[in-house]
Coordinates of C-alpha atoms in Angstrom, one line a residue:
X14 CA 1.4 -0.3 -24.8
X15 CA -0.3 2.3 -27.2
X16 CA 1.6 4.9 -28.4
X17 CA 5.1 3.9 -27.5
X18 CA 7.6 5.1 -30.2
X19 CA 11.0 3.5 -30.5
X20 CA 12.4 7.1 -31.5
X21 CA 15.2 9.0 -29.4
X22 CA 13.3 11.3 -26.8
X23 CA 14.3 14.0 -25.0
X24 CA 12.3 12.6 -21.4
X25 CA 12.2 8.9 -20.2
X26 CA 8.1 10.0 -20.1
X27 CA 7.9 10.1 -23.9
X28 CA 9.8 6.6 -24.2
X29 CA 6.9 5.2 -21.9
X30 CA 4.2 6.5 -24.2
X31 CA 2.7 9.4 -21.7
X32 CA 2.5 11.8 -24.4
X33 CA 0.9 9.5 -27.0
X34 CA -1.4 7.7 -25.3
X35 CA -4.8 8.9 -25.4
X36 CA -6.5 8.6 -22.0
X37 CA -10.8 8.8 -21.6
X38 CA -13.0 8.3 -18.8
X39 CA -14.3 10.9 -16.2
X40 CA -11.8 12.5 -14.4
X41 CA -10.9 11.6 -10.4
X42 CA -9.7 14.9 -9.3
X43 CA -10.4 16.4 -6.8
X44 CA -10.0 20.4 -6.5
X45 CA -9.3 22.8 -3.6
X46 CA -9.1 26.5 -2.8
X47 CA -6.9 27.3 0.0
X48 CA -7.9 31.4 -0.4
X49 CA -11.7 29.9 1.3
X50 CA -11.7 30.1 4.7
X51 CA -11.8 27.0 7.3
X52 CA -11.1 24.8 4.5
X53 CA -8.5 22.0 5.1
X54 CA -6.6 19.7 3.4
X55 CA -8.8 16.8 3.1
X56 CA -11.7 16.0 1.3
X57 CA -14.3 19.0 1.3
X58 CA -17.2 17.2 2.9
X59 CA -14.8 15.8 5.7
X60 CA -15.3 16.8 8.9
X61 CA -13.7 18.0 11.8
X62 CA -12.5 15.7 14.7
X63 CA -11.1 16.4 18.0
X64 CA -8.2 13.3 18.6
X65 CA -9.0 13.6 22.8
X66 CA -12.4 13.2 22.3
X67 CA -12.9 8.9 22.3
X68 CA -15.4 6.7 22.2
X69 CA -15.7 2.9 22.0
X70 CA -17.5 0.5 20.0
X71 CA -18.5 -3.1 20.8
X72 CA -18.9 -5.2 17.8
X73 CA -20.0 -8.8 19.0
X74 CA -23.2 -8.4 17.9
X75 CA -23.1 -5.9 15.6
X76 CA -23.6 -7.0 11.5
X77 CA -20.4 -5.3 9.4
X78 CA -23.2 -2.6 8.0
X79 CA -24.2 -1.9 11.6
X80 CA -19.9 -1.3 12.7
X81 CA -19.3 1.0 9.5
X82 CA -22.3 2.9 9.7
X83 CA -21.7 3.5 13.4
X84 CA -17.9 4.6 12.9
X85 CA -18.9 7.2 10.4
X86 CA -21.8 8.5 12.6
X87 CA -18.6 9.3 15.4
X88 CA -16.4 10.4 12.8
X89 CA -19.8 13.1 11.8
X90 CA -19.9 14.1 15.3
X91 CA -16.0 14.9 16.0
X92 CA -14.5 12.1 17.9
X93 CA -11.0 11.3 16.6
X94 CA -10.2 8.6 18.4
X95 CA -12.2 5.5 18.2
X96 CA -11.9 1.9 19.6
X97 CA -13.6 -1.3 17.9
X98 CA -13.7 -4.0 20.2
X99 CA -14.4 -7.9 19.8
X100 CA -14.5 -7.3 16.2
X101 CA -15.1 -11.3 15.7
X102 CA -13.2 -11.2 12.5
X103 CA -15.8 -9.8 10.6
X104 CA -15.4 -8.5 6.9
X105 CA -15.0 -5.0 5.6
X106 CA -14.7 -3.5 8.4
X107 CA -13.0 0.0 8.3
X108 CA -13.6 0.7 4.8
X109 CA -13.5 3.8 2.9
X110 CA -12.8 5.9 5.5
X111 CA -11.8 9.3 4.2
X112 CA -10.4 11.3 7.2
X113 CA -8.1 12.1 9.8
X114 CA -8.6 9.8 12.1
X115 CA -7.4 7.3 15.3
X116 CA -8.5 4.3 15.3
X117 CA -7.9 1.3 17.2
X118 CA -8.9 -2.5 16.3
X119 CA -9.2 -5.1 19.5
X120 CA -8.8 -8.3 17.7
X121 CA -8.7 -9.4 14.5
X122 CA -10.6 -8.5 10.9
X123 CA -11.8 -10.5 7.8
X124 CA -11.3 -9.9 4.1
X125 CA -10.5 -6.1 2.8
X126 CA -10.0 -4.4 6.4
X127 CA -9.8 -1.1 6.2
X128 CA -9.4 -1.0 2.4
X129 CA -9.7 2.3 0.3
X130 CA -8.9 4.5 2.9
X131 CA -7.3 7.9 3.1
X132 CA -6.0 9.6 6.0
X133 CA -6.6 7.2 9.0
X134 CA -3.9 5.8 11.6
X135 CA -5.1 2.5 12.2
X136 CA -3.8 -0.3 14.8
X137 CA -4.9 -3.7 14.8
X138 CA -3.9 -6.3 17.3
X139 CA -5.0 -9.3 15.8
X140 CA -5.0 -10.8 12.1
X141 CA -6.2 -9.7 9.1
X142 CA -7.6 -11.9 6.0
X143 CA -7.2 -11.1 2.6
X144 CA -6.6 -7.7 0.9
X145 CA -6.4 -5.9 4.0
X146 CA -5.5 -2.0 2.8
X147 CA -6.4 -2.4 -0.9
X148 CA -6.4 0.5 -2.8
X149 CA -4.9 2.7 0.5
X150 CA -4.9 6.3 -0.9
X151 CA -2.9 8.0 2.6
X152 CA -2.5 7.4 6.3
X153 CA -1.1 4.4 8.3
X154 CA -2.0 0.8 9.3
X155 CA -0.8 -1.3 11.5
X156 CA -1.4 -5.3 12.2
X157 CA 0.4 -7.0 15.2
X158 CA -0.3 -10.6 14.5
X159 CA -0.3 -11.9 10.6
X160 CA -2.2 -10.8 7.4
X161 CA -3.9 -13.2 4.2
X162 CA -2.8 -12.8 0.5
X163 CA -3.1 -9.8 -1.8
X164 CA -1.9 -7.8 1.2
X165 CA -2.0 -4.2 0.0
X166 CA -3.4 -4.9 -3.4
X167 CA -3.4 -1.8 -5.7
X168 CA -2.1 0.3 -2.5
X169 CA -1.3 3.6 -4.0
X170 CA 0.0 5.8 -0.5
X171 CA 0.9 5.6 2.6
X172 CA 2.6 3.0 5.1
X173 CA 0.7 -0.4 5.4
X174 CA 2.8 -2.5 8.0
X175 CA 2.5 -5.9 9.3
X176 CA 4.9 -7.1 11.9
X177 CA 4.1 -10.8 11.3
X178 CA 3.9 -12.9 7.9
X179 CA 1.7 -12.5 5.3
X180 CA 0.5 -14.9 2.6
X181 CA 0.8 -14.7 -1.6
X182 CA 0.0 -11.9 -3.7
X183 CA 1.6 -8.8 -1.3
X184 CA 1.4 -5.6 -2.7
X185 CA 0.0 -7.0 -6.5
X186 CA 0.0 -3.7 -8.8
X187 CA 1.2 -2.0 -6.0
X188 CA 1.2 2.1 -7.5
X189 CA 2.9 3.8 -4.7
X190 CA 2.8 4.1 -1.1
X191 CA 5.1 1.6 1.1
X192 CA 4.9 -2.0 2.2
X193 CA 6.7 -3.1 5.2
X194 CA 6.6 -7.1 6.3
X195 CA 8.2 -7.9 9.9
X196 CA 8.2 -11.9 8.5
X197 CA 7.7 -13.5 6.0
X198 CA 5.7 -13.3 2.4
X199 CA 4.6 -15.9 0.3
X200 CA 4.7 -16.2 -3.6
X201 CA 4.8 -13.6 -6.3
X202 CA 4.7 -10.6 -4.2
X203 CA 5.4 -7.5 -6.1
X204 CA 3.3 -9.0 -9.4
X205 CA 3.1 -6.0 -11.3
X206 CA 4.2 -3.9 -9.4
X207 CA 4.0 -0.3 -11.1
X208 CA 5.7 2.1 -8.4
X209 CA 5.9 2.7 -4.3
X210 CA 8.3 0.5 -2.4
X211 CA 8.2 -3.0 -0.2
X212 CA 10.2 -4.0 3.0
X213 CA 10.5 -7.8 3.4
X214 CA 12.3 -8.5 6.5
X215 CA 12.0 -12.1 6.3
X216 CA 12.2 -14.6 3.3
X217 CA 9.7 -14.2 0.1
X218 CA 8.3 -17.4 -1.8
X219 CA 8.7 -17.4 -5.7
X220 CA 8.4 -15.0 -8.3
X221 CA 9.3 -12.4 -6.7
X222 CA 8.9 -9.0 -8.1
X223 CA 7.3 -11.0 -11.4
X224 CA 6.5 -8.9 -14.2
X225 CA 7.3 -5.5 -11.9
X226 CA 7.4 -2.5 -14.0
X227 CA 8.7 0.1 -11.5
X228 CA 9.0 0.3 -7.7
X229 CA 12.0 -0.7 -5.3
X230 CA 11.6 -4.4 -3.3
X231 CA 13.7 -4.7 0.0
X232 CA 14.4 -8.2 0.8
X233 CA 16.1 -9.0 4.8
X234 CA 15.8 -12.9 3.8
X235 CA 16.2 -15.0 1.0
X236 CA 13.6 -15.2 -1.8
X237 CA 12.9 -18.6 -3.3
X238 CA 13.0 -17.4 -7.0
X239 CA 13.1 -13.8 -8.3
X240 CA 10.1 -13.3 -11.1
X241 CA 10.2 -12.5 -15.0
X242 CA 12.1 -8.8 -15.4
X243 CA 12.6 -8.4 -11.1
X244 CA 16.5 -8.0 -11.0
X245 CA 19.2 -7.4 -8.2
X246 CA 20.0 -3.6 -7.9
X247 CA 22.5 -2.0 -6.1
X248 CA 21.8 -0.6 -2.5
X249 CA 22.5 2.8 -1.6
X250 CA 23.1 5.4 1.2
X251 CA 19.9 6.9 0.4
X252 CA 18.8 3.3 1.0
X253 CA 19.5 2.7 4.2
X254 CA 18.9 5.8 5.2
X255 CA 15.6 5.6 5.0
X256 CA 15.3 2.1 5.6
X257 CA 16.6 3.0 9.3
X258 CA 14.1 5.9 9.6
X259 CA 11.1 3.8 8.2
X260 CA 11.7 0.8 10.5
X261 CA 12.5 2.7 13.1
X262 CA 9.2 4.3 13.2
X263 CA 7.8 0.9 13.5
X264 CA 9.9 -0.3 16.2
X265 CA 11.0 -3.0 13.6
X266 CA 14.7 -4.1 12.7
X267 CA 16.0 -7.2 10.6
X268 CA 17.7 -9.3 12.7
X269 CA 21.1 -9.4 10.9
X270 CA 21.1 -5.4 10.4
X271 CA 20.5 -2.8 7.6
X272 CA 23.5 -4.1 5.8
X273 CA 22.1 -7.4 4.8
X274 CA 18.8 -6.7 3.0
X275 CA 19.0 -6.8 -0.5
X276 CA 17.6 -5.0 -3.4
X277 CA 15.1 -5.7 -6.3
X278 CA 14.4 -3.5 -9.3
X279 CA 12.7 -3.4 -12.4
X280 CA 15.0 -5.2 -15.0
X281 CA 12.8 -2.9 -17.7
X282 CA 12.9 -5.2 -20.5
X283 CA 8.8 -5.5 -20.4
X284 CA 8.8 -2.0 -20.6
X285 CA 8.2 -2.2 -24.3
X286 CA 7.4 -5.8 -24.9
X287 CA 4.6 -5.0 -27.6
X288 CA 7.4 -3.5 -29.8
X289 CA 9.8 -7.1 -29.5
X290 CA 10.0 -9.3 -32.1
X291 CA 8.8 -12.7 -31.2
X292 CA 12.1 -14.1 -30.6
X293 CA 12.9 -11.2 -28.3
X294 CA 9.6 -12.1 -26.4
X295 CA 10.6 -15.5 -25.6
X296 CA 14.3 -14.3 -24.3
X297 CA 12.3 -11.8 -22.0
X298 CA 10.0 -14.6 -20.6

């Protein structure tokens, strides 16, 4: 880690190198002036939509690009509730939706469904393939059945919910938001997790939370094994209250109750990994 120092600092952020590591590149910040009239709290070019204004798209004979193009056209015309019928497990459906929207997908989606979204509330009645909700910023996505691997990869915000089971590497590189799984998850879930929460009501595969830097994993079942630097944490009343509220929102509840859920956090032995001696690195790994 660049700029990490072993000297004692006043704030934890100094120890993490946040004040000494130079960041370069083009800024991704977007600025808003709330004093302007008719400005919302979304993107400056985001159209206003009416949730009572409803439309449907039959996707059966359409390619992915046509589906997404028609979806954006309807949003620009103010439709706030849109139904996609017969999606046919096509890939990359509803990617890059940066607007408030109620979107219902009546069927299953393929790879990369609903990625790069910021604001919509999406419900998928079928299954999804790999990397659903990748880089999601805000909003909700609820899948009624199962999901593939890399569910919620690099998630940044919002709630990503699968009421069934998911594949391996769930929440890889998660940076925020909440991932909630009603069933089981595969191996290396929570790999390199940086922030946010993951709730698994079933069992987890091997190496759960491997190399996680921060964040919290809640596990209702059993993990085949914990990964490097993932350790048990202490459940608090705040944890239980948050779980109760959040799971109630999606009509999900663990079979054995909240009291049986376990908490997994980062051991933080990898935070200053580059500064460790070779023998110490072997002990950590």
